[in-house]
XYZ file of C-alpha atoms in Angstrom:
245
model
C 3.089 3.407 14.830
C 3.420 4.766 17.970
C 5.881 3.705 20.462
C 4.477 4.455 24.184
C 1.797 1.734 23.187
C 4.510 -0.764 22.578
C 6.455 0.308 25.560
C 3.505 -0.211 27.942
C 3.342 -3.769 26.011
C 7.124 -4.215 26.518
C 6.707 -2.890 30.616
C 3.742 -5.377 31.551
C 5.999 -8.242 29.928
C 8.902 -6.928 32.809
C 6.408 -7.646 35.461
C 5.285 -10.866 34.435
C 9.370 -11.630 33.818
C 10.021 -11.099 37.524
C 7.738 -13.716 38.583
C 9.837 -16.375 36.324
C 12.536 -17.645 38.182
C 14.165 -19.237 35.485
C 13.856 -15.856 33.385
C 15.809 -14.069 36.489
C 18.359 -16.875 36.857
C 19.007 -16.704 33.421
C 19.404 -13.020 33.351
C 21.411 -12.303 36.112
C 23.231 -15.436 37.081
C 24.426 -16.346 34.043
C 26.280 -13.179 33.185
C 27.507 -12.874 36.074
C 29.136 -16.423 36.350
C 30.810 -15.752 32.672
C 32.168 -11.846 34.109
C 33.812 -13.991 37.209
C 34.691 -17.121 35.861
C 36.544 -16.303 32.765
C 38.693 -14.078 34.707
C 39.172 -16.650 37.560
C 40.193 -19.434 34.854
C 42.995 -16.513 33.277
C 43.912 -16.119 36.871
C 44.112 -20.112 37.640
C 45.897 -20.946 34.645
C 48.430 -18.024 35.556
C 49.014 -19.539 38.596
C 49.354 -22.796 37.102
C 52.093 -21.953 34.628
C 53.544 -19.244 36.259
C 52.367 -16.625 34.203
C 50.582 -17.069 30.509
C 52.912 -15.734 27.597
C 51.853 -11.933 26.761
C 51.576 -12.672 23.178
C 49.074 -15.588 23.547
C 46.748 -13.774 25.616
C 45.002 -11.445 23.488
C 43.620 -14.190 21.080
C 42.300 -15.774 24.534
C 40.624 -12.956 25.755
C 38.594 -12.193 22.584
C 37.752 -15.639 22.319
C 37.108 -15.125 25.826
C 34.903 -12.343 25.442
C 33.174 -13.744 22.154
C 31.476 -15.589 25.077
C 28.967 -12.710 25.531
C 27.598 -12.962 21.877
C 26.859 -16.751 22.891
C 25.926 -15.600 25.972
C 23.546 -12.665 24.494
C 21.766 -14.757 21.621
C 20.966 -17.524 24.747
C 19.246 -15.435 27.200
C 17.483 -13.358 24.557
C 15.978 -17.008 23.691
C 14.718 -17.907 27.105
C 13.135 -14.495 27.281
C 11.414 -14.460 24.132
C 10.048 -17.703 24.788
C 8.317 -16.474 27.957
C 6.812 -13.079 25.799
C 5.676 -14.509 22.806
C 4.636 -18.020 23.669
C 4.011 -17.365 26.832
C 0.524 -15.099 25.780
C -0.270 -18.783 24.074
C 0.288 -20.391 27.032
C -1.689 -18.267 29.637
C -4.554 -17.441 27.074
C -3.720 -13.936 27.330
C -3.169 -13.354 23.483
C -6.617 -12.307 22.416
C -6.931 -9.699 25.166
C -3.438 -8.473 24.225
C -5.144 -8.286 20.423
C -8.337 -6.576 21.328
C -6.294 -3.320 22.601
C -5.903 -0.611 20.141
C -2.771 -1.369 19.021
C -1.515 -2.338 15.744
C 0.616 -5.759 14.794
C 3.803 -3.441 14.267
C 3.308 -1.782 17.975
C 2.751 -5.497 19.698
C 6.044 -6.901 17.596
C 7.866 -4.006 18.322
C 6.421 -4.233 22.161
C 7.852 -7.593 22.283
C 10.844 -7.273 20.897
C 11.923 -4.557 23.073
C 11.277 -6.438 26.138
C 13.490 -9.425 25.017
C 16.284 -7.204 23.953
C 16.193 -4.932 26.890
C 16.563 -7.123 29.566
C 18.941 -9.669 27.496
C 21.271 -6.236 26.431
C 21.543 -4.633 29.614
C 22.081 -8.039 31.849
C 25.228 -8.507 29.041
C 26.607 -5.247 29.605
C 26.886 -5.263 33.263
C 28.452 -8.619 33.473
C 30.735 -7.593 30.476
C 31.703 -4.307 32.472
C 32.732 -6.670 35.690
C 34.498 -9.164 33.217
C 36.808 -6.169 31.386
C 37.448 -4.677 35.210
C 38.234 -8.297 36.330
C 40.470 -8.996 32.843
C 42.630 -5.525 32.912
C 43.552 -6.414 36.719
C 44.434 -9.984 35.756
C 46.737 -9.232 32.745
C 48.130 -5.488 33.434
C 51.257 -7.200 34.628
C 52.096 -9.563 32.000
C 51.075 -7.314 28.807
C 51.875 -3.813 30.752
C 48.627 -2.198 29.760
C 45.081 -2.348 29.887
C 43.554 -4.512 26.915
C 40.080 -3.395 27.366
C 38.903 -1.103 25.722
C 39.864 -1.762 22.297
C 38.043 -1.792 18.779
C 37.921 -5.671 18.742
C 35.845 -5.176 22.210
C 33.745 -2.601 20.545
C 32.843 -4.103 17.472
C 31.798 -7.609 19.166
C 29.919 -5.767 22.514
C 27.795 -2.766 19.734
C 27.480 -4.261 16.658
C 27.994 -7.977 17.250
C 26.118 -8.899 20.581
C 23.179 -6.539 19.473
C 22.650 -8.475 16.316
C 22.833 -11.457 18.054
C 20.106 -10.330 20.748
C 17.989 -9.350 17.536
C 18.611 -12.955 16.045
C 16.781 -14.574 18.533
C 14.345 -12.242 19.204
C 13.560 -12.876 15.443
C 13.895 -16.677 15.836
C 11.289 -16.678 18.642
C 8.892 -14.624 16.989
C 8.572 -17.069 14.072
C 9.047 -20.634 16.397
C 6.022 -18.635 17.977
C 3.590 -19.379 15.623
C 4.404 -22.799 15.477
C 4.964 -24.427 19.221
C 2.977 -24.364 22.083
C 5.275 -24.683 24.802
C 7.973 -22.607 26.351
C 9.988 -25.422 26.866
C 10.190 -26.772 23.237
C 10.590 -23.144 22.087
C 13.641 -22.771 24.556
C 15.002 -25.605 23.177
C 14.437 -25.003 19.475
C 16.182 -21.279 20.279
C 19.045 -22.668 21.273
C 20.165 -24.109 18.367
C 20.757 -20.607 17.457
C 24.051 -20.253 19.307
C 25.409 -23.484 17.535
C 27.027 -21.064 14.987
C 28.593 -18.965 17.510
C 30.116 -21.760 19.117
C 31.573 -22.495 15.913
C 33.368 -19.434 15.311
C 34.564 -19.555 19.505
C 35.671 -23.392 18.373
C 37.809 -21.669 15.327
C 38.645 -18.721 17.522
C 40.744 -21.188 19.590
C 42.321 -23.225 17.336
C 43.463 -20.579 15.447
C 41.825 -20.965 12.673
C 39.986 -17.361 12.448
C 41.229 -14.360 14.635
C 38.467 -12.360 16.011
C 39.708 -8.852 15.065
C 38.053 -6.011 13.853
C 38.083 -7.144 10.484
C 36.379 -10.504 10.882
C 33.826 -9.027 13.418
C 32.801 -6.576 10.911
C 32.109 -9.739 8.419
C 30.392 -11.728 11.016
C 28.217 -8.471 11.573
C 27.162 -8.113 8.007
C 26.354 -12.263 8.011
C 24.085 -11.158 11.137
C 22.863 -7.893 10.058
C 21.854 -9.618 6.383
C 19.917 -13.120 8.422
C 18.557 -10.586 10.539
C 17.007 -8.867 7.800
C 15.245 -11.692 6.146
C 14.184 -12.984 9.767
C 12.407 -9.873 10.545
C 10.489 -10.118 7.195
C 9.574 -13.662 7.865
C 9.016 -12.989 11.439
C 6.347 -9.867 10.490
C 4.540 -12.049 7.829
C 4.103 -14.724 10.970
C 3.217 -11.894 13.571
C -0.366 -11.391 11.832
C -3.138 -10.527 13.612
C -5.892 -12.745 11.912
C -3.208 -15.293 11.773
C -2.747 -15.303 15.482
C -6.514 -15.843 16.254
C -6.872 -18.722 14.201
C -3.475 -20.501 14.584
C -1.805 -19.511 18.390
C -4.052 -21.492 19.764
């Protein structure tokens, strides 16, 4: 397999990605509303209450930041949509299939430009978020909470796996829908789990420390396994000819 042929796959799906407005809206708006507005509702509440306790606030700002995995496993969604089902929908598959490139270098090509994008968009709005957070809170805990582990577990190994996820998710809804739309939709029942643990985050049911993000990374990293087998038995060449139609 060689990866400049999947890269020139993955650069030609950029292009077509900045012609989508709701691809760009979802990639750099979104973030960007979570890195201010989760700050400016600390800062409101604060303001509110006078100041919010020091030792409730870390449990709300890695809840807080858990946000970005949600976040992360959305956008990678509406992306993926537009790669994959999008060659369905503009009848641009069986060109992509008659270059010399093999299923492994197209999947790969596709993956990396829904992770890409998705990934990098996260980490800039995370970035203004943490710079946003430390200037919020320095006063009331008397130090800088980010970085820590808990913020390097959930932004490396968490949000990554997440990204991968859907990537996976939209390879395989791929072969079976023939409109962005409905795929969109169908992804985003992905991020119902990760609202769940945010939901238990909050009400103190699970703490998201290093400990339990390490768990919730092996839950990802082992679906993510079995959804990249599934999703490379789908992505078949004479399979896509007769059946992404």
């Amino acid at each position: 397999m060689k990866l400049w042929k999947s890269w020139v796959i993955a650069t030609k799906d950029f292009s077509i990605f900045r012609k989508k407005k709701s691809v760009i809206y979802s990639v750099v708006l979104l973030p960007l509303l979570f890195a201010i507005g989760l700050p400016l509702t600390i800062g409101i509440s604060g303001s509110d209450t006078g100041s919010i306790p020091a030792t409730v606030l870390p449990p709300i700002l890695n809840a807080f930041l858990f946000f970005f995995v949600i976040l992360a496993a959305s956008i990678t969604t509406v992306i993926a949509s537009y790669s994959l089902i999008g060659e369905k929908v503009q009848k641009s598959i069986e060109p992509l299939l008659a270059t010399p490139t093999t299923d492994s270098e197209i999947l790969l090509g596709k993956c990396f430009a829904s992770f890409l994008p998705s990934i990098i968009a996260i980490y800039i709005g995370f970035i203004i978020f943490m710079v946003l957070i430390d200037k919020m809170t320095y006063n009331t805990l008397g130090y800088f909470f980010f970085p820590n582990w808990d913020m390097a577990v959930m932004m490396f190994v968490v949000t990554p796996l997440a990204c991968l996820l859907s990537v996976e998710l939209g390879v395989i809804l791929s072969a079976r829908v023939n409109d962005v739309r409905t795929a969109q939709q169908l992804g985003q029942l992905i991020i119902i789990p990760f609202f769940g643990i945010y939901i238990l985050s909050e009400i103190g049911y699970i703490a998201l420390h290093v400990n339990n993000l390490l768990i919730i990374s092996t839950i990802l990293l082992t679906v993510d396994l079995i959804l990249f087998y599934i999703s490379t038995l789908t992505f078949n060449r004479e399979e896509i000819l007769t059946n992404w139609k």
